[in-house]
Amino acid sequence: MASIFSKIIAGEIPGDIVYQDELVTAFRDINPQAPTHILIVPNKEIPTVNEVTNADEAAMGRMILAAKKIAEQEGIAANGYRLIVNCGNHGHQEVFHLHMHLVGGRPLGPMLYR
Ligand code: 5GP
């Protein structure tokens, strides 16, 4: 079954898409933790970082390049931001379609706070 993120990427369910190309799609998190909270997702459905293969290298690199571009678009590049990829149970991953969080727009504090 397609992940919720695959459905957003395919336009089957609504998503506030801010960037899309042939490898990745980015849309606003439904439950933002900061003024800017965007998810950058490979169009290919890869469950977690553990399933990434060499064939996915271009998409993984594109996620970082998209993050840079979107941070500029959002006006948060100069002040800085945080990129987070959660993996599996201990990483507190909730949606099993690999994604990178782009979080910013305020000082974020230390990375691990609990
Ligand atoms: P994870 O814990 O897997 O790294 O993060 C999953 C993220 O996906 C959470 O921040 C959650 O708010 C977001 N999310 C879950 N379902 C949806 C959805 O249907 N649409 C959007 N835009 N974000 C979602």
mmCIF file of C-alpha atoms and ligand atoms in Angstrom:
data_model
loop_
_atom_site.group_PDB
_atom_site.id
_atom_site.type_symbol
_atom_site.label_atom_id
_atom_site.label_comp_id
_atom_site.label_asym_id
_atom_site.label_seq_id
_atom_site.Cartn_x
_atom_site.Cartn_y
_atom_site.Cartn_z
ATOM 1 C CA MET A 1 0.000 0.000 0.000
ATOM 2 C CA ALA A 2 1.239 3.466 -0.859
ATOM 3 C CA SER A 3 2.455 5.591 2.059
ATOM 4 C CA ILE A 4 0.630 8.762 3.032
ATOM 5 C CA PHE A 5 3.588 10.691 1.584
ATOM 6 C CA SER A 6 3.339 8.821 -1.760
ATOM 7 C CA LYS A 7 -0.309 9.909 -1.926
ATOM 8 C CA ILE A 8 0.671 13.550 -1.333
ATOM 9 C CA ILE A 9 3.439 13.282 -3.963
ATOM 10 C CA ALA A 10 0.953 11.792 -6.465
ATOM 11 C CA GLY A 11 -1.596 14.532 -5.685
ATOM 12 C CA GLU A 12 -4.121 11.974 -4.441
ATOM 13 C CA ILE A 13 -4.488 13.711 -1.083
ATOM 14 C CA PRO A 14 -3.864 17.395 -0.346
ATOM 15 C CA GLY A 15 -0.409 18.578 0.635
ATOM 16 C CA ASP A 16 1.075 22.053 0.773
ATOM 17 C CA ILE A 17 3.822 21.330 -1.752
ATOM 18 C CA VAL A 18 6.616 23.935 -1.780
ATOM 19 C CA TYR A 19 9.071 22.166 -4.110
ATOM 20 C CA GLN A 20 8.980 19.224 -6.521
ATOM 21 C CA ASP A 21 11.302 17.770 -9.129
ATOM 22 C CA GLU A 22 11.856 14.352 -10.704
ATOM 23 C CA LEU A 23 13.556 12.951 -7.582
ATOM 24 C CA VAL A 24 12.101 14.665 -4.513
ATOM 25 C CA THR A 25 9.005 16.464 -3.261
ATOM 26 C CA ALA A 26 8.773 18.878 -0.314
ATOM 27 C CA PHE A 27 5.625 19.904 1.561
ATOM 28 C CA ARG A 28 4.729 21.557 4.856
ATOM 29 C CA ASP A 29 4.458 19.316 7.914
ATOM 30 C CA ILE A 30 0.842 18.964 9.068
ATOM 31 C CA ASN A 31 1.934 19.512 12.704
ATOM 32 C CA PRO A 32 4.705 22.136 12.498
ATOM 33 C CA GLN A 33 7.212 22.319 15.357
ATOM 34 C CA ALA A 34 8.605 25.704 14.275
ATOM 35 C CA PRO A 35 7.593 28.616 11.981
ATOM 36 C CA THR A 36 9.120 26.697 9.073
ATOM 37 C CA HIS A 37 8.699 22.909 9.155
ATOM 38 C CA ILE A 38 8.918 21.223 5.780
ATOM 39 C CA LEU A 39 9.342 17.548 4.883
ATOM 40 C CA ILE A 40 11.642 16.701 1.967
ATOM 41 C CA VAL A 41 10.795 13.262 0.608
ATOM 42 C CA PRO A 42 12.245 11.084 -2.172
ATOM 43 C CA ASN A 43 9.560 10.421 -4.779
ATOM 44 C CA LYS A 44 10.568 6.769 -4.589
ATOM 45 C CA GLU A 45 9.096 5.087 -1.529
ATOM 46 C CA ILE A 46 12.063 4.014 0.627
ATOM 47 C CA PRO A 47 10.905 3.005 4.148
ATOM 48 C CA THR A 48 13.930 4.099 6.205
ATOM 49 C CA VAL A 49 17.602 5.033 5.837
ATOM 50 C CA ASN A 50 18.339 1.323 6.397
ATOM 51 C CA GLU A 51 16.848 0.491 2.980
ATOM 52 C CA VAL A 52 18.772 3.143 1.006
ATOM 53 C CA THR A 53 20.921 1.653 -1.784
ATOM 54 C CA ASN A 54 23.561 3.018 -4.146
ATOM 55 C CA ALA A 55 20.790 3.531 -6.714
ATOM 56 C CA ASP A 56 19.298 6.149 -4.381
ATOM 57 C CA GLU A 57 22.456 8.255 -4.141
ATOM 58 C CA ALA A 58 21.169 10.970 -6.494
ATOM 59 C CA ALA A 59 17.875 11.306 -4.627
ATOM 60 C CA MET A 60 19.675 11.505 -1.267
ATOM 61 C CA GLY A 61 21.926 14.266 -2.575
ATOM 62 C CA ARG A 62 18.969 16.069 -4.121
ATOM 63 C CA MET A 63 17.262 16.175 -0.712
ATOM 64 C CA ILE A 64 20.117 18.339 0.616
ATOM 65 C CA LEU A 65 20.131 20.569 -2.474
ATOM 66 C CA ALA A 66 16.344 20.974 -2.170
ATOM 67 C CA ALA A 67 16.747 21.855 1.525
ATOM 68 C CA LYS A 68 19.213 24.592 0.611
ATOM 69 C CA LYS A 69 16.877 25.984 -2.058
ATOM 70 C CA ILE A 70 13.784 25.859 0.159
ATOM 71 C CA ALA A 71 15.619 27.497 3.093
ATOM 72 C CA GLU A 72 16.436 30.395 0.759
ATOM 73 C CA GLN A 73 12.806 30.540 -0.464
ATOM 74 C CA GLU A 74 11.568 30.578 3.142
ATOM 75 C CA GLY A 75 14.011 33.349 4.104
ATOM 76 C CA ILE A 76 15.694 31.282 6.829
ATOM 77 C CA ALA A 77 19.009 30.467 5.143
ATOM 78 C CA ALA A 78 21.046 33.258 6.740
ATOM 79 C CA ASN A 79 19.904 32.575 10.306
ATOM 80 C CA GLY A 80 20.264 28.825 9.925
ATOM 81 C CA TYR A 81 18.018 25.832 10.422
ATOM 82 C CA ARG A 82 18.091 22.131 11.243
ATOM 83 C CA LEU A 83 17.820 19.075 8.991
ATOM 84 C CA ILE A 84 16.658 15.879 10.705
ATOM 85 C CA VAL A 85 16.210 12.329 9.421
ATOM 86 C CA ASN A 86 14.651 9.952 11.938
ATOM 87 C CA CYS A 87 15.241 6.224 11.446
ATOM 88 C CA GLY A 88 13.232 3.416 12.961
ATOM 89 C CA ASN A 89 12.069 2.816 16.488
ATOM 90 C CA HIS A 90 14.783 4.527 18.545
ATOM 91 C CA GLY A 91 14.843 7.375 16.022
ATOM 92 C CA HIS A 92 11.116 7.914 16.693
ATOM 93 C CA GLN A 93 10.237 7.583 13.000
ATOM 94 C CA GLU A 94 6.457 7.658 12.573
ATOM 95 C CA VAL A 95 5.986 7.637 8.797
ATOM 96 C CA PHE A 96 7.850 4.826 7.049
ATOM 97 C CA HIS A 97 8.625 6.711 3.867
ATOM 98 C CA LEU A 98 12.077 8.214 4.329
ATOM 99 C CA HIS A 99 11.965 11.993 4.806
ATOM 100 C CA MET A 100 14.109 14.893 5.941
ATOM 101 C CA HIS A 101 12.659 17.541 8.248
ATOM 102 C CA LEU A 102 13.691 21.126 7.466
ATOM 103 C CA VAL A 103 12.996 23.076 10.643
ATOM 104 C CA GLY A 104 13.724 26.743 11.304
ATOM 105 C CA GLY A 105 12.424 30.258 11.694
ATOM 106 C CA ARG A 106 13.393 30.499 15.376
ATOM 107 C CA PRO A 107 16.367 29.493 17.560
ATOM 108 C CA LEU A 108 15.938 25.741 18.017
ATOM 109 C CA GLY A 109 17.957 25.031 21.140
ATOM 110 C CA PRO A 110 20.052 21.901 21.637
ATOM 111 C CA MET A 111 19.288 19.014 19.326
ATOM 112 C CA LEU A 112 18.373 16.371 21.916
ATOM 113 C CA TYR A 113 16.271 17.788 24.716
ATOM 114 C CA ARG A 114 14.625 14.681 26.148
HETATM 115 P P1 5GP B 1 8.817 11.234 11.649
HETATM 116 O O1 5GP B 1 8.541 11.118 13.125
HETATM 117 O O2 5GP B 1 8.395 9.994 10.891
HETATM 118 O O3 5GP B 1 10.233 11.648 11.361
HETATM 119 O O4 5GP B 1 7.942 12.451 11.137
HETATM 120 C C1 5GP B 1 6.710 12.295 10.511
HETATM 121 C C2 5GP B 1 6.163 13.689 10.289
HETATM 122 O O5 5GP B 1 5.127 13.602 9.335
HETATM 123 C C3 5GP B 1 5.579 14.338 11.545
HETATM 124 O O6 5GP B 1 6.255 15.558 11.802
HETATM 125 C C4 5GP B 1 4.103 14.531 11.189
HETATM 126 O O7 5GP B 1 3.576 15.737 11.697
HETATM 127 C C5 5GP B 1 4.127 14.517 9.672
HETATM 128 N N1 5GP B 1 2.902 14.024 9.055
HETATM 129 C C6 5GP B 1 2.227 12.881 9.372
HETATM 130 N N2 5GP B 1 1.162 12.718 8.568
HETATM 131 C C7 5GP B 1 1.169 13.776 7.712
HETATM 132 C C8 5GP B 1 0.318 14.163 6.630
HETATM 133 O O8 5GP B 1 -0.665 13.499 6.293
HETATM 134 N N3 5GP B 1 0.640 15.311 5.961
HETATM 135 C C9 5GP B 1 1.723 16.063 6.318
HETATM 136 N N4 5GP B 1 1.957 17.175 5.598
HETATM 137 N N5 5GP B 1 2.562 15.725 7.320
HETATM 138 C C10 5GP B 1 2.279 14.597 8.014
#
